[in-house]
Short mmCIF file of C-alpha atoms and ligand atoms in Angstrom, two decimals:
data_model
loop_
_atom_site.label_atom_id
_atom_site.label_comp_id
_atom_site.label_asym_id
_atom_site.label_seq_id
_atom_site.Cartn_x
_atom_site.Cartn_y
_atom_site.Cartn_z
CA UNK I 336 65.01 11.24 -19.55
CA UNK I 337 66.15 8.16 -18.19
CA UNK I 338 64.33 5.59 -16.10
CA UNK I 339 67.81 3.51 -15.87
CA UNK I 340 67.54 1.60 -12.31
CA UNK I 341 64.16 3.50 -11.57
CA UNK I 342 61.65 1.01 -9.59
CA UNK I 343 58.56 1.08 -11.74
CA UNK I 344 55.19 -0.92 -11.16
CA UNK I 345 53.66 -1.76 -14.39
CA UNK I 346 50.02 -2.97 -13.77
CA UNK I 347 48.01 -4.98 -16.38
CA UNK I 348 51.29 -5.72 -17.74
CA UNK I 349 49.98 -8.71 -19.96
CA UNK I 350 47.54 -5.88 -22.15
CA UNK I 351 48.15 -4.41 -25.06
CA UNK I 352 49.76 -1.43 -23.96
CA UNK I 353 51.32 -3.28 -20.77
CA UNK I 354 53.66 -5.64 -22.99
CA UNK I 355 54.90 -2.84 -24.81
CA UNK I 356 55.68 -1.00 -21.98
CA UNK I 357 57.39 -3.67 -20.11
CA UNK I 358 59.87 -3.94 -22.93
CA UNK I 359 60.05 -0.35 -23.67
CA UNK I 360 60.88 0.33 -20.05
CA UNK I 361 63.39 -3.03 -19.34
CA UNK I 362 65.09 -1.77 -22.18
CA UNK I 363 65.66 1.49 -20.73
CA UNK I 364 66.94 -0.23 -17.73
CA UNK I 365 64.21 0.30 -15.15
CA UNK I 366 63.72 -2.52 -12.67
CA UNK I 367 60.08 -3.54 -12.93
CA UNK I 368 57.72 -5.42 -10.70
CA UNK I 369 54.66 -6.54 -13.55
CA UNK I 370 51.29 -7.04 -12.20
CA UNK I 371 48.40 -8.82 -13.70
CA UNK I 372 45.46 -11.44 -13.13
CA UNK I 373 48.01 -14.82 -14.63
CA UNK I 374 51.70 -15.80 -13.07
CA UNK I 375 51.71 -17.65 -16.14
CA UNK I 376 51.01 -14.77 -18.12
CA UNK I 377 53.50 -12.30 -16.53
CA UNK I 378 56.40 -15.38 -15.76
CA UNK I 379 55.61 -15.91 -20.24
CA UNK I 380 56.42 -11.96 -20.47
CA UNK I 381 59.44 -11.81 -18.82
CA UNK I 382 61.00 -15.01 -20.28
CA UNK I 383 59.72 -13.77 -23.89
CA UNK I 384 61.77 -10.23 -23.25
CA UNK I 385 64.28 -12.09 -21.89
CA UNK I 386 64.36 -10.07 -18.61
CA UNK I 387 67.29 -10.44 -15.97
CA UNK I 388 66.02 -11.83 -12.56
CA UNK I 389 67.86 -9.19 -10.80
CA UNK I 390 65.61 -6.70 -12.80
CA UNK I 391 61.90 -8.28 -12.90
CA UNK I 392 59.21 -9.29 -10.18
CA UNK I 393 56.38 -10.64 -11.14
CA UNK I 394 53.22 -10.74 -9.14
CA UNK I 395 49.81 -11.96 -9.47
CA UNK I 396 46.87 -10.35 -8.04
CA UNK I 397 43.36 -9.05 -8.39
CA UNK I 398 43.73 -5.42 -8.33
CA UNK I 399 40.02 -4.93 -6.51
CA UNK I 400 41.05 -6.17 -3.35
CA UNK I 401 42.66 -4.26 -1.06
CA UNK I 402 44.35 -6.81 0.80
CA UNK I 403 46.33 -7.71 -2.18
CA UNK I 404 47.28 -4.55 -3.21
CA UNK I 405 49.09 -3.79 0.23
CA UNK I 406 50.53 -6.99 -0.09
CA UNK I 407 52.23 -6.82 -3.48
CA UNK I 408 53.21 -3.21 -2.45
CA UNK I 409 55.41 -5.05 0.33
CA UNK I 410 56.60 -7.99 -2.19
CA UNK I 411 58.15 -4.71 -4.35
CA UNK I 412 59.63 -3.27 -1.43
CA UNK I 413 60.93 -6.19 0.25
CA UNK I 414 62.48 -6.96 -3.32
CA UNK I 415 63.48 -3.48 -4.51
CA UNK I 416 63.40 -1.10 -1.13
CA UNK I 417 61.73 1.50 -3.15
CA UNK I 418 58.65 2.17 -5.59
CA UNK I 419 59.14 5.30 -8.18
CA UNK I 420 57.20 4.86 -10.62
CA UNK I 421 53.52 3.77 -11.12
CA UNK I 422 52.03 2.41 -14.13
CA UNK I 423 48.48 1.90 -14.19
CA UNK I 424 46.94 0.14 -16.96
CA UNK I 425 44.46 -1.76 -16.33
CA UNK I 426 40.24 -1.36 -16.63
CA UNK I 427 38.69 -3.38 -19.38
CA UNK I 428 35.57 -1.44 -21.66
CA UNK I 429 32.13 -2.53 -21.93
CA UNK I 430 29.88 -0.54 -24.02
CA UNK I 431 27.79 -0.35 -27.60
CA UNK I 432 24.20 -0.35 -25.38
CA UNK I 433 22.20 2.66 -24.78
CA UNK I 434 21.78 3.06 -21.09
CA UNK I 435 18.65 1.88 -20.70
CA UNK I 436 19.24 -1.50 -22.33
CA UNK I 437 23.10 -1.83 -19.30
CA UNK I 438 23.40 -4.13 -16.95
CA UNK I 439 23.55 -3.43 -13.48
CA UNK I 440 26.32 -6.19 -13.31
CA UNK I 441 28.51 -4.44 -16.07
CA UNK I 442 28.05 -0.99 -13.93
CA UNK I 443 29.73 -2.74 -11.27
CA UNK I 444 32.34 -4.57 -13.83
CA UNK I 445 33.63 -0.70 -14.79
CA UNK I 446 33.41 0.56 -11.07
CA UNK I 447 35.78 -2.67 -10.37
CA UNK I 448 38.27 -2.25 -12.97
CA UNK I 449 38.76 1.47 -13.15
CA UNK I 450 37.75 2.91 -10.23
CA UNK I 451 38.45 0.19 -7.10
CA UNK I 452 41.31 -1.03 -8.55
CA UNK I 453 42.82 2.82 -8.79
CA UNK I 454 41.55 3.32 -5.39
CA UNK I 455 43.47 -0.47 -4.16
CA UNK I 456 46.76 0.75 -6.16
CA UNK I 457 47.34 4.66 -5.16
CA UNK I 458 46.62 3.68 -1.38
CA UNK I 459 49.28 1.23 -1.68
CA UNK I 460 51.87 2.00 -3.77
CA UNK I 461 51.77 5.80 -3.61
CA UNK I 462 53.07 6.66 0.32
CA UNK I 463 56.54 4.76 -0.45
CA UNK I 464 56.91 7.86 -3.41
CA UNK I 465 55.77 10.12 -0.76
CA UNK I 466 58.07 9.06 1.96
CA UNK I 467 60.87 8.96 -0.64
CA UNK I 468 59.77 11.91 -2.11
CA UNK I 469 60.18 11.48 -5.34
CA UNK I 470 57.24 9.89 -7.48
CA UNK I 471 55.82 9.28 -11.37
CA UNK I 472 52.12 8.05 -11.03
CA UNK I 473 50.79 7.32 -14.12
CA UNK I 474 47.51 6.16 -15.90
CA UNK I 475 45.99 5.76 -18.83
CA UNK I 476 42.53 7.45 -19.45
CA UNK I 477 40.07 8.09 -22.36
CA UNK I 478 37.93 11.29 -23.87
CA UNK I 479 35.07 9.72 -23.20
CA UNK I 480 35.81 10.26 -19.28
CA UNK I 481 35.08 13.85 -19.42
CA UNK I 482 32.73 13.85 -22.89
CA UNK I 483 30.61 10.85 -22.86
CA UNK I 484 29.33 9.87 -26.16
CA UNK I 485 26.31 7.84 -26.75
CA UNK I 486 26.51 3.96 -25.75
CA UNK I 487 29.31 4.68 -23.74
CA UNK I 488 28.12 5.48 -20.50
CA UNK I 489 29.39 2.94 -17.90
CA UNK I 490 33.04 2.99 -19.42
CA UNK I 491 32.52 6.93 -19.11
CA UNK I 492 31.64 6.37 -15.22
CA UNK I 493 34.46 4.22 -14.85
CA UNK I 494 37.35 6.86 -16.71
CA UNK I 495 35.52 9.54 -15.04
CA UNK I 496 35.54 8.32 -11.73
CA UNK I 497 39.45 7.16 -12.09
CA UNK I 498 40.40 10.67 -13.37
CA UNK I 499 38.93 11.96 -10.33
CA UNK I 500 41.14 9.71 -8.14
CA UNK I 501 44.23 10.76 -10.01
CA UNK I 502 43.77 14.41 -9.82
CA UNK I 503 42.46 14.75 -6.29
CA UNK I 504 45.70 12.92 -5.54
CA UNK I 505 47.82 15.40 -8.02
CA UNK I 506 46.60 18.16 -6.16
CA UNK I 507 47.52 16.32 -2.72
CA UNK I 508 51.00 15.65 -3.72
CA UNK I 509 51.95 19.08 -5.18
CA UNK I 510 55.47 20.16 -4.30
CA UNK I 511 56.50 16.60 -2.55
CA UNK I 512 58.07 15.57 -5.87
CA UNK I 513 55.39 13.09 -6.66
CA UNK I 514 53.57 13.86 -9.50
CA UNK I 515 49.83 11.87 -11.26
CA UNK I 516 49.15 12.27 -14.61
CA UNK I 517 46.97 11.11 -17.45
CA UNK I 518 47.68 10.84 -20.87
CA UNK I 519 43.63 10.12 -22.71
CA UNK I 520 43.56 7.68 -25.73
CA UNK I 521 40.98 7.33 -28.03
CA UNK I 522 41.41 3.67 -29.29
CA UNK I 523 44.99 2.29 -28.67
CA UNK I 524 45.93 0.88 -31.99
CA UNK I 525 48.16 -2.16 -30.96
CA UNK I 526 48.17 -3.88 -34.90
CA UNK I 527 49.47 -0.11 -36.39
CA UNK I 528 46.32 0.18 -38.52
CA UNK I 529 46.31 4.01 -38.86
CA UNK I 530 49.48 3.73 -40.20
CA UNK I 531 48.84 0.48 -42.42
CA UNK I 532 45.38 0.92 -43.48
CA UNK I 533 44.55 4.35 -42.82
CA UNK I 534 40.64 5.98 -42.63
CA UNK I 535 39.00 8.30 -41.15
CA UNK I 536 37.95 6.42 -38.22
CA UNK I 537 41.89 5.72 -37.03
CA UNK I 538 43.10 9.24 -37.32
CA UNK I 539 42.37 9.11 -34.17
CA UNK I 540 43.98 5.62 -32.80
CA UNK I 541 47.14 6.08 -30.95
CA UNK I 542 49.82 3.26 -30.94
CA UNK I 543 51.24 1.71 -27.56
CA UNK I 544 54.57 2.92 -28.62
CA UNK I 545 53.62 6.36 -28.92
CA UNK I 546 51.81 6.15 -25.53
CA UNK I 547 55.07 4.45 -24.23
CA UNK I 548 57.44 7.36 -25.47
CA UNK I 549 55.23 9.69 -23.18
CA UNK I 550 54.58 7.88 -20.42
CA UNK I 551 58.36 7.66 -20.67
CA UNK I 552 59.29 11.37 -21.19
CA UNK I 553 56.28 11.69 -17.94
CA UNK I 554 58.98 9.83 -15.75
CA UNK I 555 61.69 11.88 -16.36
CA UNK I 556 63.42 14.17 -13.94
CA UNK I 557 62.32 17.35 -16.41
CA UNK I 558 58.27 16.34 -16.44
CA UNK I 559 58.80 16.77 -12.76
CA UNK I 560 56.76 20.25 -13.21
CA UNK I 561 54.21 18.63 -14.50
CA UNK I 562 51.58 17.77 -12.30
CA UNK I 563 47.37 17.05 -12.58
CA UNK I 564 47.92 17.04 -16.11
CA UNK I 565 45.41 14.87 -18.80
CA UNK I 566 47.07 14.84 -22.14
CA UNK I 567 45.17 14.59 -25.14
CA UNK I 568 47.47 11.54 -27.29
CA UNK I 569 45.03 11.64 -30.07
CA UNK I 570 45.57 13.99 -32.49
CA UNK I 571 43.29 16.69 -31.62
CA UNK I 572 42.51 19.78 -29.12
CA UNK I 573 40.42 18.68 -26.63
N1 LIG E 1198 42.40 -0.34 -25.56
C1 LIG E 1198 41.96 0.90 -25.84
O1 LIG E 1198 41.57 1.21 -26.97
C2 LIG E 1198 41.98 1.95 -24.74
C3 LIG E 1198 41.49 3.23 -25.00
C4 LIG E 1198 41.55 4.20 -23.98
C5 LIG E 1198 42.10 3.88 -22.75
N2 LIG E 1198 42.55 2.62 -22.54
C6 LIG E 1198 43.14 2.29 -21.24
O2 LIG E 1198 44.50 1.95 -21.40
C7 LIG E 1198 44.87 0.99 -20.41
C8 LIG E 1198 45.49 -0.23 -21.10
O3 LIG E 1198 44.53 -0.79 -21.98
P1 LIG E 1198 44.77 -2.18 -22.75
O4 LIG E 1198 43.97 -2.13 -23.99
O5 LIG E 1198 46.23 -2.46 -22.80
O6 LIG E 1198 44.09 -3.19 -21.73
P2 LIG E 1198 43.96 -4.77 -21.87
O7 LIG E 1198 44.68 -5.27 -23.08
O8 LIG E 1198 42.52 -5.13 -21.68
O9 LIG E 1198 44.78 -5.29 -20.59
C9 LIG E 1198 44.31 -5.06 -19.32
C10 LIG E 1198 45.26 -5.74 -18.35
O10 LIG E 1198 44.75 -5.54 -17.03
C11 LIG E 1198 44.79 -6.75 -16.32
N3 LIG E 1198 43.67 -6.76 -15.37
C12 LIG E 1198 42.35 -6.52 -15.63
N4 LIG E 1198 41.64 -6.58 -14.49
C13 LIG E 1198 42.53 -6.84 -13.49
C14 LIG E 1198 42.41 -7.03 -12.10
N5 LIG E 1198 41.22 -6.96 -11.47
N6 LIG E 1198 43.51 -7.29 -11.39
C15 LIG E 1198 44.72 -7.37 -11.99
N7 LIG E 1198 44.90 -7.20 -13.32
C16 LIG E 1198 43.81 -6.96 -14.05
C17 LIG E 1198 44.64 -7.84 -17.37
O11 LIG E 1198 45.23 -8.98 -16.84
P3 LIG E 1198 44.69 -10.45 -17.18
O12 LIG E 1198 45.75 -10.99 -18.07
O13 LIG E 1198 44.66 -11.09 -15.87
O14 LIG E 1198 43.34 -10.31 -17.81
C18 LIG E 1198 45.44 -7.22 -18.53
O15 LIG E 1198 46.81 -7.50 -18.39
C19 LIG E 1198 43.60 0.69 -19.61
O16 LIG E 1198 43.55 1.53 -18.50
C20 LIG E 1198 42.50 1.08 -20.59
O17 LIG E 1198 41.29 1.40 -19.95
C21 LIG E 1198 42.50 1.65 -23.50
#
């Protein structure tokens, strides 16, 4: 299952889940172009993981433009000459409110984060897999996409509408060797508290380096066959 010299974009590499990632997957020898909001941020992650030159590119961007999506898709070719793998993990959650008490602005904040910034990052960064053919696209999605709970609603617009993107584009890639999958989260538990302080409420959590270890196995040449797939990471049928 190795992503040993693999070309793989890891966006919102600065999160939670991103920084784990990053090391999980320089570790494993992929090269890695990290994407995020801050050069400071992403130049801080590299030097903290002590990544090679030869192996890193960092690149700052907002995700909801287009323009700068296309643009960082050339930076990683120009540097690499090929993009295998993409990580998506960015989109932000606001929620808490009943509907009727939302924000028109914070419908637009969820829109932004998880559904034009998808949009902005298959268009660019998925025809070089295509061309190539060989591809890993990869996001990171939540229950609540396809079961909204109460109080929950514009995050649930913004997962639902992403998971849309990602399977329409599953079932346009079939056979190429590109592949989009989910893997759906519940709460990613970044400080290990189901495992330190355990209640009911955490059964449920899911820790970035369990989400890593798929997301890893996802990029192997075996998970090839799997394709459109959402995969419940929390413990439970759903
Ligand atoms: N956290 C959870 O409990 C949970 C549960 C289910 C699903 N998920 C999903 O899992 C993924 C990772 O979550 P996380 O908790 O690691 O997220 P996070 O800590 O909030 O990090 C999000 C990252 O995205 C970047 N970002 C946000 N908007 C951007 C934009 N417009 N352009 C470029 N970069 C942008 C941020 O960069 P800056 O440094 O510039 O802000 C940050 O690095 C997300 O898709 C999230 O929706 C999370």
């Amino acid at each position: 299952m190795s992503v040993r010299d693999r070309v793989v974009v890891v966006s919102g590499a600065t999160g939670g889940l991103g920084r784990v990632v990053t090391q999980r997957f320089a570790q494993e020898g992929a090269k890695l172009a990290l994407l995020g909001r801050s050069l400071e941020s992403l130049d801080a992650l590299a030097q903290e993981y002590e990544l090679d030159e030869s192996q890193i590119l960092t690149y700052a961007l907002d995700l909801s433009a287009p323009e700068a999506t296309t643009e960082a898709a050339t930076a990683v070719l120009e540097k690499f000459g090929r993009i295998e793998v993409l990580l998506n993990l960015v989109g932000g959650w606001v929620g808490g409110k009943a509907l009727i008490d939302t924000e028109a602005d914070e419908l637009e904040d969820m829109i932004e984060q998880h559904i034009r910034a998808s949009y902005n990052m298959l268009k660019a960064f998925v025809p070089p897999m295509v061309r190539d053919d060989w591809g890993r696209v990869l996001a990171v999605s939540s229950p609540s996409g396809s079961r909204p709970p109460g109080r929950n609603a514009l995050y649930a617009v913004g997962k639902a509408g992403m998971e849309a993107l990602m399977l329409s584009l599953a079932n346009e890639v079939r056979g190429s060797g590109v592949t989009a999958n989910l893997v759906l989260v519940d709460t990613i538990d970044t400080k290990h508290a189901r495992e330190k302080n355990p209640t009911e409420k955490n059964q449920s959590w899911t820790t970035p380096e369990e989400i890593t270890a798929t997301l890893l196995h996802l990029c192997s040449k075996e998970a090839g066959i799997i394709n459109g797939a959402r995969i419940p990471l929390f413990g439970q049928p759903h």
